[in-house]
């Protein structure tokens, strides 16, 4: 008697460990994928590999010393990170920042947004498989901006340039001319990306419909920045709660429609154009001379007791600093609300049901900086 | 197909542009004067001694505690027949460059303008085979300034250009 072979086998999902040392995870990030063939069934992100306790370290340091650590939480947009921190300190000390310092801060923050988005464009290109070409093109624009940052602040990434009260020192005399030069290079870079990727059929086919997230879900996850604007939520701290001089310049909040990977890319591209627009207006309105710090600044800054939450729009979303002070020269408690951490939580919802290769693209599209996630 | 053709044209058009690459080890781009690498001490060429009096201000202000300072009585002080008006002077000074986070705070707090950030390429090309070689002593910290190899930039906080 011949027994029928059992054709029905029990199947099992395979656990696939991506990271922490994986080039496409943008740092030390580990995700455990549960895959059925090529399809992702479940995704568990593991964070914390880059935790250095920056917030706790800041509690043992005075306000000036903390600035350097804020740089290192968000190293691709350090001006924005510093800005939140010094604005929180200023709010507790009632320091009036001179107008010129505010304009310069705004220009530098927008330039930093440009350089950060350039970095996104290049790294995202690698993630979707346009290897190296956009990455190197992004470097042309970014290099021009970073050279400018170096002339202004002395360092290329860890600036330590904003101080409670204003700026550490004045910008170079040819600042406006140098910004204009850098903007010309940056605009060319944006144009290159637009013609190279935006309408490229291969790129569009690769990214459209991948990693969709609806507006309601994005709000539930607490996403912010270009990642939520791509889903059609016009959320922008610069417009909702204008800080610095954002209420005096005209620009548009870029909003996407579908909330997929392509929209997240395209929102950032258009946002770069808006940044250029903002910087051009700033250069017109900025006074050439004037103080960059209040007349009398104490040698050692002491804040009043109290607590404050200050949020600004960093390139990746809302970067907030919650500062509790009990008086004295150092924070009692400091908490950084990082946009990347909130955006990363939605990763599972965006990737489940897609291919493994798409999960990498989704991760790239929310533009994570792991040092900001883990702090 | 139109989009692909356009993107290929973009790539082709870069052939006609000026190259932006700097061949780094062969070509060192000029650094701005504001550039900062690691801290070093400055030499007072008038009296032929370091500016530093060993007052510990930078050591206390350093967020990462990368400095160690020891002071001594100045053997060249006027009271003992010398030419200097510095009563105390630096005896030993170590900076752990591996720890330094280049925040510029030591330069800001120095009352004697005795410390500055290295703004030459020497300060950037510091690779060594052993981590403890990055702990530099007083002699190494003063070499560049004594040989007048550095055009130091010591900013005053909150100062404007005019």
Short mmCIF file of C-alpha atoms in Angstrom, two decimals:
data_model
loop_
_atom_site.label_atom_id
_atom_site.label_comp_id
_atom_site.label_asym_id
_atom_site.label_seq_id
_atom_site.Cartn_x
_atom_site.Cartn_y
_atom_site.Cartn_z
CA UNK A 1 0.00 0.00 0.00
CA UNK A 2 1.44 3.38 -1.06
CA UNK A 3 0.88 6.32 1.21
CA UNK A 4 0.21 9.65 -0.32
CA UNK A 5 3.06 12.10 0.33
CA UNK A 6 1.99 15.03 2.46
CA UNK A 7 2.00 18.02 0.13
CA UNK A 8 0.86 20.43 2.78
CA UNK A 9 3.81 21.50 4.89
CA UNK A 10 3.71 23.68 7.91
CA UNK A 11 5.24 27.03 7.05
CA UNK A 12 6.91 29.41 9.37
CA UNK A 13 7.99 33.03 9.11
CA UNK A 14 11.72 33.64 9.10
CA UNK A 15 13.17 36.11 11.55
CA UNK A 16 15.57 38.40 9.73
CA UNK A 17 17.85 40.58 11.78
CA UNK A 18 18.82 43.84 10.06
CA UNK A 19 21.45 45.80 11.87
CA UNK A 20 22.67 47.15 14.21
CA UNK A 21 25.77 47.33 12.02
CA UNK A 22 24.05 47.55 8.68
CA UNK A 23 24.85 50.21 6.12
CA UNK A 24 21.23 50.88 5.21
CA UNK A 25 20.06 51.54 8.74
CA UNK A 26 21.69 54.99 8.78
CA UNK A 27 23.59 54.34 11.96
CA UNK A 28 23.31 51.77 14.70
CA UNK A 29 19.69 50.75 14.45
CA UNK A 30 18.42 47.20 14.55
CA UNK A 31 15.13 45.95 13.21
CA UNK A 32 13.92 42.39 13.48
CA UNK A 33 11.85 41.53 10.44
CA UNK A 34 9.56 38.58 10.39
CA UNK A 35 9.41 37.66 6.72
CA UNK A 36 7.21 35.35 4.73
CA UNK A 37 9.24 34.83 1.60
CA UNK A 38 9.92 38.41 0.55
CA UNK A 39 7.02 39.97 2.38
CA UNK A 40 7.40 41.63 5.75
CA UNK A 41 4.85 40.30 8.23
CA UNK A 42 6.11 42.02 11.33
CA UNK A 43 8.78 44.53 12.22
CA UNK A 44 10.23 45.22 15.64
CA UNK A 45 12.60 48.17 15.86
CA UNK A 46 15.31 48.06 18.51
CA UNK A 47 16.79 51.38 19.47
CA UNK A 48 19.25 52.51 22.10
CA UNK A 49 22.58 51.51 20.60
CA UNK A 50 23.67 55.13 20.44
CA UNK A 51 22.39 56.22 23.82
CA UNK A 52 24.91 58.49 25.50
CA UNK A 53 22.69 60.12 28.08
CA UNK A 54 23.10 63.59 26.64
CA UNK A 55 20.12 64.92 28.58
CA UNK A 56 21.40 63.57 31.87
CA UNK A 57 24.89 64.88 31.15
CA UNK A 58 23.45 68.35 30.60
CA UNK A 59 22.00 68.31 34.10
CA UNK A 60 25.50 68.24 35.54
CA UNK A 61 26.69 71.14 33.43
CA UNK A 62 25.96 74.82 33.24
CA UNK A 63 23.97 76.23 30.38
CA UNK A 64 26.91 77.13 28.20
CA UNK A 65 28.48 73.71 28.51
CA UNK A 66 25.23 72.04 27.52
CA UNK A 67 25.22 73.63 24.07
CA UNK A 68 27.95 71.32 22.83
CA UNK A 69 25.94 68.28 23.83
CA UNK A 70 22.86 69.54 22.03
CA UNK A 71 24.95 69.69 18.85
CA UNK A 72 25.71 66.05 19.21
CA UNK A 73 22.11 64.95 19.61
CA UNK A 74 21.20 66.15 16.14
CA UNK A 75 24.42 66.28 14.24
CA UNK A 76 22.99 66.88 10.78
CA UNK A 77 21.12 69.99 11.87
CA UNK A 78 23.06 71.18 14.88
CA UNK A 79 21.98 74.81 14.51
CA UNK A 80 18.35 73.79 14.95
CA UNK A 81 19.14 71.69 17.99
CA UNK A 82 21.12 74.50 19.59
CA UNK A 83 18.34 76.93 18.81
CA UNK A 84 15.74 74.99 20.80
CA UNK A 85 18.07 74.73 23.75
CA UNK A 86 19.14 78.37 23.89
CA UNK A 87 15.55 79.51 23.34
CA UNK A 88 14.48 77.43 26.32
CA UNK A 89 17.20 79.02 28.46
CA UNK A 90 16.27 82.47 27.21
CA UNK A 91 12.62 81.87 28.07
CA UNK A 92 13.56 81.16 31.68
CA UNK A 93 15.91 84.12 32.02
CA UNK A 94 13.88 86.79 30.17
CA UNK A 95 16.76 87.70 27.91
CA UNK A 96 15.82 89.84 24.93
CA UNK A 97 17.71 88.65 21.86
CA UNK A 98 18.81 91.49 19.56
CA UNK A 99 17.05 91.65 16.22
CA UNK A 100 20.15 91.11 14.12
CA UNK A 101 21.07 87.98 16.04
CA UNK A 102 17.60 86.60 15.37
CA UNK A 103 17.92 87.16 11.62
CA UNK A 104 21.32 85.49 11.55
CA UNK A 105 20.00 82.57 13.58
CA UNK A 106 17.15 82.17 11.14
CA UNK A 107 19.44 82.23 8.10
CA UNK A 108 21.76 79.67 9.64
CA UNK A 109 18.90 77.39 10.66
CA UNK A 110 17.42 77.45 7.17
CA UNK A 111 20.83 76.82 5.62
CA UNK A 112 21.20 73.91 7.99
CA UNK A 113 17.83 72.61 6.84
CA UNK A 114 19.13 72.76 3.27
CA UNK A 115 22.30 70.86 4.13
CA UNK A 116 20.34 68.27 6.10
CA UNK A 117 17.90 67.71 3.25
CA UNK A 118 20.80 67.38 0.83
CA UNK A 119 22.07 64.62 3.05
CA UNK A 120 18.62 63.02 2.91
CA UNK A 121 18.51 63.19 -0.88
CA UNK A 122 21.84 61.46 -1.20
CA UNK A 123 21.25 58.76 1.37
CA UNK A 124 17.72 58.14 0.13
CA UNK A 125 19.08 57.69 -3.36
CA UNK A 126 21.31 54.91 -2.10
CA UNK A 127 18.39 53.30 -0.27
CA UNK A 128 16.20 53.11 -3.36
CA UNK A 129 19.09 51.84 -5.44
CA UNK A 130 20.33 54.89 -7.33
CA UNK A 131 23.74 54.11 -6.05
CA UNK A 132 26.35 56.81 -5.49
CA UNK A 133 25.38 59.33 -8.19
CA UNK A 134 22.86 61.37 -6.16
CA UNK A 135 24.96 60.86 -3.05
CA UNK A 136 27.93 62.58 -4.62
CA UNK A 137 25.75 65.26 -6.24
CA UNK A 138 24.27 66.01 -2.82
CA UNK A 139 27.76 66.53 -1.51
CA UNK A 140 28.36 69.41 -3.93
CA UNK A 141 25.56 71.46 -2.43
CA UNK A 142 26.21 70.35 1.10
CA UNK A 143 29.92 71.09 0.89
CA UNK A 144 29.26 74.69 -0.13
CA UNK A 145 26.97 75.15 2.86
CA UNK A 146 29.28 73.43 5.30
CA UNK A 147 32.23 75.54 4.19
CA UNK A 148 30.07 78.55 4.97
CA UNK A 149 29.22 77.19 8.42
CA UNK A 150 32.90 76.68 9.06
CA UNK A 151 33.68 80.29 8.22
CA UNK A 152 30.89 81.52 10.48
CA UNK A 153 31.12 79.23 13.47
CA UNK A 154 34.54 77.62 13.20
CA UNK A 155 33.36 74.05 12.87
CA UNK A 156 31.79 72.05 10.12
CA UNK A 157 29.21 70.08 12.09
CA UNK A 158 29.43 70.72 15.85
CA UNK A 159 29.02 74.47 15.75
CA UNK A 160 28.52 75.57 19.38
CA UNK A 161 27.70 78.98 17.94
CA UNK A 162 24.35 80.02 19.44
CA UNK A 163 24.52 81.27 22.99
CA UNK A 164 21.76 82.22 25.40
CA UNK A 165 21.26 85.85 24.45
CA UNK A 166 22.41 85.74 20.88
CA UNK A 167 25.44 84.52 19.02
CA UNK A 168 28.90 83.71 20.23
CA UNK A 169 30.64 86.07 17.83
CA UNK A 170 29.77 88.08 14.79
CA UNK A 171 29.47 86.62 11.32
CA UNK A 172 32.22 87.38 8.80
CA UNK A 173 32.01 90.75 7.06
CA UNK A 174 31.23 89.18 3.70
CA UNK A 175 28.48 87.01 5.19
CA UNK A 176 25.69 88.09 2.81
CA UNK A 177 27.86 87.60 -0.24
CA UNK A 178 29.00 84.18 0.97
CA UNK A 179 25.42 83.09 1.68
CA UNK A 180 24.40 84.17 -1.80
CA UNK A 181 27.27 82.20 -3.32
CA UNK A 182 26.33 79.12 -1.35
CA UNK A 183 22.68 79.51 -2.33
CA UNK A 184 23.59 79.54 -6.02
CA UNK A 185 25.35 76.20 -5.60
CA UNK A 186 22.50 74.83 -3.50
CA UNK A 187 19.87 75.89 -6.03
CA UNK A 188 21.79 74.16 -8.78
CA UNK A 189 21.87 71.07 -6.60
CA UNK A 190 18.11 71.19 -6.02
CA UNK A 191 17.56 71.61 -9.76
CA UNK A 192 19.80 68.62 -10.48
CA UNK A 193 17.82 66.43 -8.10
CA UNK A 194 14.56 67.63 -9.58
CA UNK A 195 15.52 66.73 -13.12
CA UNK A 196 17.37 63.59 -12.13
CA UNK A 197 14.86 61.91 -9.82
CA UNK A 198 11.45 63.57 -9.68
CA UNK A 199 10.23 62.50 -13.10
CA UNK A 200 12.51 59.54 -13.60
CA UNK A 201 10.17 56.64 -14.41
CA UNK A 202 12.31 54.07 -12.61
CA UNK A 203 12.47 56.15 -9.47
CA UNK A 204 8.73 56.91 -9.55
CA UNK A 205 7.86 53.25 -10.05
CA UNK A 206 10.14 52.29 -7.17
CA UNK A 207 8.74 54.78 -4.68
CA UNK A 208 5.08 55.45 -5.48
CA UNK A 209 2.67 53.62 -3.20
CA UNK A 210 5.44 52.31 -0.96
CA UNK A 211 5.21 52.88 2.78
CA UNK A 212 1.87 54.62 2.80
CA UNK A 213 0.56 56.12 5.99
CA UNK A 214 -2.71 57.97 6.31
CA UNK A 215 -3.04 61.38 7.88
CA UNK A 216 -4.99 60.03 10.87
CA UNK A 217 -2.40 57.36 11.59
CA UNK A 218 0.44 59.82 11.23
CA UNK A 219 -1.20 62.13 13.75
CA UNK A 220 -1.78 59.22 16.12
CA UNK A 221 1.87 58.28 16.02
CA UNK A 222 2.87 61.87 16.75
CA UNK A 223 4.85 62.28 13.58
CA UNK A 224 6.04 65.71 12.55
CA UNK A 225 8.06 67.49 9.96
CA UNK A 226 8.09 66.59 6.27
CA UNK A 227 7.08 63.03 7.13
CA UNK A 228 3.64 64.12 8.33
CA UNK A 229 3.26 66.91 5.79
CA UNK A 230 3.64 64.32 3.05
CA UNK A 231 0.50 62.64 4.42
CA UNK A 232 -1.45 65.85 3.92
CA UNK A 233 -1.32 67.37 7.39
CA UNK A 234 -0.21 71.00 7.18
CA UNK A 235 1.70 70.94 10.46
CA UNK A 236 4.64 73.28 10.72
CA UNK A 237 5.86 74.90 13.92
CA UNK A 238 7.37 77.75 11.94
CA UNK A 239 3.90 78.79 10.81
CA UNK A 240 1.80 77.60 13.75
CA UNK A 241 3.92 79.16 16.49
CA UNK A 242 6.28 81.56 14.75
CA UNK A 243 9.57 81.89 16.55
CA UNK A 244 12.51 84.06 15.50
CA UNK A 245 11.30 86.16 12.55
CA UNK A 246 9.24 83.58 10.70
CA UNK A 247 6.13 85.78 10.89
CA UNK A 248 7.89 88.44 8.84
CA UNK A 249 8.76 86.34 5.80
CA UNK A 250 6.49 84.80 3.23
CA UNK A 251 6.67 81.16 2.36
CA UNK A 252 4.39 78.17 1.85
CA UNK A 253 3.94 75.04 3.90
CA UNK A 254 4.50 72.17 1.49
CA UNK A 255 1.84 69.49 1.84
CA UNK A 256 1.78 66.14 0.06
CA UNK A 257 -1.21 63.98 -0.81
CA UNK A 258 -0.58 60.26 -0.61
CA UNK A 259 1.78 59.92 2.32
CA UNK A 260 3.99 57.45 0.49
CA UNK A 261 7.73 57.41 0.08
CA UNK A 262 7.64 59.46 -3.11
CA UNK A 263 5.65 62.21 -1.41
CA UNK A 264 8.06 62.32 1.48
CA UNK A 265 10.90 62.77 -0.99
CA UNK A 266 9.08 65.38 -3.04
CA UNK A 267 7.95 67.37 0.02
CA UNK A 268 11.55 67.70 1.11
CA UNK A 269 12.64 68.78 -2.34
CA UNK A 270 10.00 71.51 -2.49
CA UNK A 271 10.76 72.48 1.08
CA UNK A 272 14.34 73.15 0.08
CA UNK A 273 13.08 75.68 -2.46
CA UNK A 274 11.01 77.32 0.27
CA UNK A 275 14.10 77.49 2.47
CA UNK A 276 15.99 79.26 -0.28
CA UNK A 277 13.07 81.68 -0.55
CA UNK A 278 13.14 82.34 3.21
CA UNK A 279 16.90 82.92 3.24
CA UNK A 280 16.69 85.39 0.34
CA UNK A 281 14.07 87.40 2.25
CA UNK A 282 16.13 87.25 5.42
CA UNK A 283 19.18 88.61 3.63
CA UNK A 284 17.11 91.58 2.43
CA UNK A 285 15.59 92.36 5.80
CA UNK A 286 18.63 91.67 7.97
CA UNK A 287 20.33 94.82 9.31
CA UNK A 288 24.02 95.05 8.39
CA UNK A 289 25.17 96.28 11.75
CA UNK A 290 23.93 96.02 15.26
CA UNK A 291 24.53 94.10 18.44
CA UNK A 292 24.42 90.32 18.48
CA UNK A 293 24.09 90.01 22.25
CA UNK A 294 22.37 92.10 24.90
CA UNK A 295 24.51 94.80 26.51
CA UNK A 296 24.88 93.22 29.91
CA UNK A 297 25.16 89.50 30.04
CA UNK A 298 26.14 87.86 33.31
CA UNK A 299 29.36 85.90 33.35
CA UNK A 300 27.60 82.84 34.69
CA UNK A 301 24.03 82.55 33.51
CA UNK A 302 21.43 81.73 36.17
CA UNK A 303 17.81 81.01 35.40
CA UNK A 304 14.70 81.63 37.42
CA UNK A 305 12.96 78.58 38.85
CA UNK A 306 10.33 77.25 36.51
CA UNK A 307 9.78 75.01 33.57
CA UNK A 308 9.43 75.64 29.88
CA UNK A 309 8.86 73.70 26.70
CA UNK A 310 10.22 75.23 23.54
CA UNK A 311 9.70 73.68 20.16
CA UNK A 312 11.18 74.53 16.82
CA UNK A 313 10.92 73.06 13.40
CA UNK A 314 14.09 71.09 12.71
CA UNK A 315 14.59 69.47 9.29
CA UNK A 316 13.18 66.18 10.58
CA UNK A 317 10.28 67.66 12.49
CA UNK A 318 9.49 69.18 15.81
CA UNK A 319 12.58 69.41 17.98
CA UNK A 320 11.47 70.36 21.47
CA UNK A 321 13.39 71.02 24.63
CA UNK A 322 11.67 70.68 27.99
CA UNK A 323 13.70 72.42 30.64
CA UNK A 324 13.02 72.40 34.36
CA UNK A 325 15.04 74.75 36.47
CA UNK A 326 15.17 75.14 40.22
CA UNK A 327 17.29 78.26 39.93
CA UNK A 328 21.04 78.18 39.70
CA UNK A 329 23.29 77.75 36.74
CA UNK A 330 22.32 74.31 35.55
CA UNK A 331 19.12 72.57 34.48
CA UNK A 332 17.32 70.47 37.04
CA UNK A 333 15.88 68.28 34.29
CA UNK A 334 16.26 68.39 30.57
CA UNK A 335 14.23 66.39 28.10
CA UNK A 336 14.65 66.49 24.36
CA UNK A 337 11.59 65.74 22.29
CA UNK A 338 13.10 64.31 19.18
CA UNK A 339 11.18 64.20 15.95
CA UNK A 340 13.03 61.13 14.72
CA UNK A 341 11.96 59.01 17.66
CA UNK A 342 8.29 59.74 17.05
CA UNK A 343 8.60 59.28 13.29
CA UNK A 344 10.38 55.99 13.76
CA UNK A 345 7.47 54.53 15.74
CA UNK A 346 5.34 54.55 12.62
CA UNK A 347 7.90 52.38 10.81
CA UNK A 348 6.06 49.16 11.57
CA UNK A 349 2.74 50.43 10.24
CA UNK A 350 4.41 51.66 7.09
CA UNK A 351 6.41 48.52 6.32
CA UNK A 352 4.16 45.59 7.18
CA UNK A 353 2.81 43.92 4.07
CA UNK A 354 5.58 45.26 1.85
CA UNK A 355 8.72 43.68 0.52
CA UNK A 356 11.94 43.59 2.53
CA UNK A 357 13.58 45.96 0.07
CA UNK A 358 10.72 48.40 0.62
CA UNK A 359 11.22 48.37 4.37
CA UNK A 360 14.71 49.75 3.77
CA UNK A 361 13.29 52.47 1.55
CA UNK A 362 10.67 53.38 4.16
CA UNK A 363 13.34 53.64 6.81
CA UNK A 364 15.34 55.90 4.54
CA UNK A 365 12.34 58.04 3.71
CA UNK A 366 11.72 59.18 7.29
CA UNK A 367 15.30 60.43 7.38
CA UNK A 368 16.34 59.18 10.78
CA UNK A 369 19.38 60.39 12.65
CA UNK A 370 20.08 57.71 15.22
CA UNK A 371 21.89 60.02 17.58
CA UNK A 372 18.71 62.06 17.81
CA UNK A 373 16.58 58.97 18.40
CA UNK A 374 18.71 57.63 21.22
CA UNK A 375 20.31 60.83 22.49
CA UNK B 1 11.32 57.17 -21.02
CA UNK B 2 11.31 60.96 -21.14
CA UNK B 3 12.18 61.21 -17.46
CA UNK B 4 15.04 58.75 -17.76
CA UNK B 5 16.42 60.65 -20.74
CA UNK B 6 16.26 63.90 -18.78
CA UNK B 7 18.08 62.39 -15.83
CA UNK B 8 20.77 61.01 -18.10
CA UNK B 9 21.13 64.49 -19.62
CA UNK B 10 21.61 65.91 -16.12
CA UNK B 11 24.39 63.43 -15.51
CA UNK B 12 25.96 64.22 -18.87
CA UNK B 13 25.79 67.96 -18.27
CA UNK B 14 28.08 67.59 -15.27
CA UNK B 15 30.91 66.75 -17.65
CA UNK B 16 30.85 70.34 -18.80
CA UNK B 17 30.98 71.75 -15.28
CA UNK B 18 34.03 72.69 -13.30
CA UNK B 19 35.18 69.85 -11.04
CA UNK B 20 34.47 70.46 -7.37
CA UNK B 21 36.58 67.66 -5.96
CA UNK B 22 39.56 68.53 -3.81
CA UNK B 23 42.23 65.87 -3.85
CA UNK B 24 42.64 66.09 -0.12
CA UNK B 25 45.93 64.52 0.92
CA UNK B 26 47.69 66.14 -2.03
CA UNK B 27 45.85 69.43 -1.79
CA UNK B 28 45.04 71.11 1.52
CA UNK B 29 42.32 73.66 1.04
CA UNK B 30 42.98 76.97 2.82
CA UNK B 31 41.26 76.99 6.18
CA UNK B 32 39.36 80.05 7.38
CA UNK B 33 40.92 81.88 10.30
CA UNK B 34 37.90 81.01 12.44
CA UNK B 35 38.49 77.30 11.97
CA UNK B 36 38.96 75.39 15.17
CA UNK B 37 40.69 72.12 15.70
CA UNK B 38 42.08 71.44 19.17
CA UNK B 39 43.21 73.89 21.85
CA UNK B 40 46.83 74.94 22.14
CA UNK B 41 48.69 77.42 24.30
CA UNK B 42 50.13 80.71 23.12
CA UNK B 43 53.62 82.04 23.59
CA UNK B 44 54.36 85.56 24.79
CA UNK B 45 57.18 86.52 22.43
CA UNK B 46 57.90 89.81 24.26
CA UNK B 47 58.91 88.22 27.52
CA UNK B 48 59.67 84.79 26.09
CA UNK B 49 57.36 82.75 28.27
CA UNK B 50 53.85 81.33 27.93
CA UNK B 51 50.87 83.62 28.49
CA UNK B 52 49.31 80.95 30.66
CA UNK B 53 49.48 81.47 34.43
CA UNK B 54 47.89 78.16 35.32
CA UNK B 55 44.78 79.71 36.87
CA UNK B 56 42.62 76.61 36.29
CA UNK B 57 39.80 78.63 34.67
CA UNK B 58 39.78 76.50 31.52
CA UNK B 59 40.12 73.31 33.49
CA UNK B 60 37.03 74.12 35.55
CA UNK B 61 34.96 75.26 32.59
CA UNK B 62 35.75 72.27 30.38
CA UNK B 63 32.58 70.19 29.93
CA UNK B 64 34.45 66.94 29.31
CA UNK B 65 37.31 67.49 31.78
CA UNK B 66 40.05 66.92 29.26
CA UNK B 67 42.58 69.29 30.84
CA UNK B 68 45.00 69.03 33.72
CA UNK B 69 46.77 72.19 34.88
CA UNK B 70 49.53 72.73 37.41
CA UNK B 71 50.99 76.15 38.27
CA UNK B 72 54.28 77.23 39.86
CA UNK B 73 55.99 80.42 41.02
CA UNK B 74 57.46 82.26 38.07
CA UNK B 75 61.27 82.04 38.25
CA UNK B 76 61.41 85.05 35.88
CA UNK B 77 59.25 87.37 38.05
CA UNK B 78 60.41 90.93 38.82
CA UNK B 79 60.62 90.20 42.53
CA UNK B 80 63.37 87.69 41.90
CA UNK B 81 65.22 89.84 39.39
CA UNK B 82 63.45 88.73 36.24
CA UNK B 83 61.56 90.61 33.54
CA UNK B 84 58.08 89.18 33.77
CA UNK B 85 55.13 90.62 35.66
CA UNK B 86 53.49 87.21 36.00
CA UNK B 87 53.76 86.06 39.60
CA UNK B 88 52.61 82.54 38.79
CA UNK B 89 53.19 80.62 35.62
CA UNK B 90 52.20 77.33 34.08
CA UNK B 91 54.22 74.36 35.23
CA UNK B 92 52.56 71.37 33.63
CA UNK B 93 49.62 71.20 31.26
CA UNK B 94 48.05 68.18 29.67
CA UNK B 95 45.18 68.14 27.22
CA UNK B 96 43.61 64.85 26.22
CA UNK B 97 42.78 65.49 22.56
CA UNK B 98 40.87 62.22 22.41
CA UNK B 99 38.42 63.63 24.94
CA UNK B 100 38.23 67.24 23.79
CA UNK B 101 34.97 68.11 22.08
CA UNK B 102 36.20 71.40 20.61
CA UNK B 103 33.48 73.56 22.13
CA UNK B 104 35.69 76.68 22.37
CA UNK B 105 34.71 77.26 26.03
CA UNK B 106 38.31 77.18 27.28
CA UNK B 107 39.15 80.00 24.90
CA UNK B 108 36.18 82.04 26.08
CA UNK B 109 36.90 81.76 29.79
CA UNK B 110 40.64 82.46 29.61
CA UNK B 111 41.42 85.79 31.26
CA UNK B 112 44.88 86.05 29.74
CA UNK B 113 44.11 85.09 26.13
CA UNK B 114 46.58 82.30 26.67
CA UNK B 115 44.71 79.54 24.91
CA UNK B 116 43.44 79.36 21.37
CA UNK B 117 41.99 76.83 19.00
CA UNK B 118 44.43 75.52 16.43
CA UNK B 119 43.35 76.80 13.05
CA UNK B 120 45.98 75.09 10.93
CA UNK B 121 45.97 71.74 9.22
CA UNK B 122 48.38 70.42 11.86
CA UNK B 123 45.51 70.46 14.29
CA UNK B 124 43.30 68.36 12.07
CA UNK B 125 45.72 65.67 11.02
CA UNK B 126 46.28 64.08 14.36
CA UNK B 127 45.99 60.38 13.71
CA UNK B 128 48.19 58.27 15.96
CA UNK B 129 48.56 54.57 16.55
CA UNK B 130 48.01 54.70 20.29
CA UNK B 131 45.24 56.49 22.11
CA UNK B 132 47.53 57.74 24.84
CA UNK B 133 49.65 59.58 22.29
CA UNK B 134 46.77 62.04 22.06
CA UNK B 135 47.44 63.29 25.58
CA UNK B 136 49.72 66.21 24.77
CA UNK B 137 51.91 68.01 27.29
CA UNK B 138 52.95 71.65 27.74
CA UNK B 139 55.89 71.43 25.37
CA UNK B 140 53.76 70.10 22.52
CA UNK B 141 51.00 72.61 23.21
CA UNK B 142 53.40 75.55 22.93
CA UNK B 143 55.47 74.43 19.93
CA UNK B 144 53.33 75.93 17.17
CA UNK B 145 52.87 79.28 18.82
CA UNK B 146 56.51 79.58 19.76
CA UNK B 147 57.56 78.91 16.19
CA UNK B 148 55.00 81.53 15.04
CA UNK B 149 53.30 78.97 12.84
CA UNK B 150 49.82 79.99 13.85
CA UNK B 151 47.74 83.10 13.23
CA UNK B 152 45.54 82.58 16.26
CA UNK B 153 41.98 83.79 16.49
CA UNK B 154 40.71 84.51 19.99
CA UNK B 155 37.08 85.66 19.80
CA UNK B 156 35.49 87.89 22.40
CA UNK B 157 31.99 86.67 23.15
CA UNK B 158 29.25 88.92 21.90
CA UNK B 159 31.61 91.24 20.03
CA UNK B 160 30.47 92.69 16.74
CA UNK B 161 32.61 93.37 13.72
CA UNK B 162 32.59 97.14 14.17
#
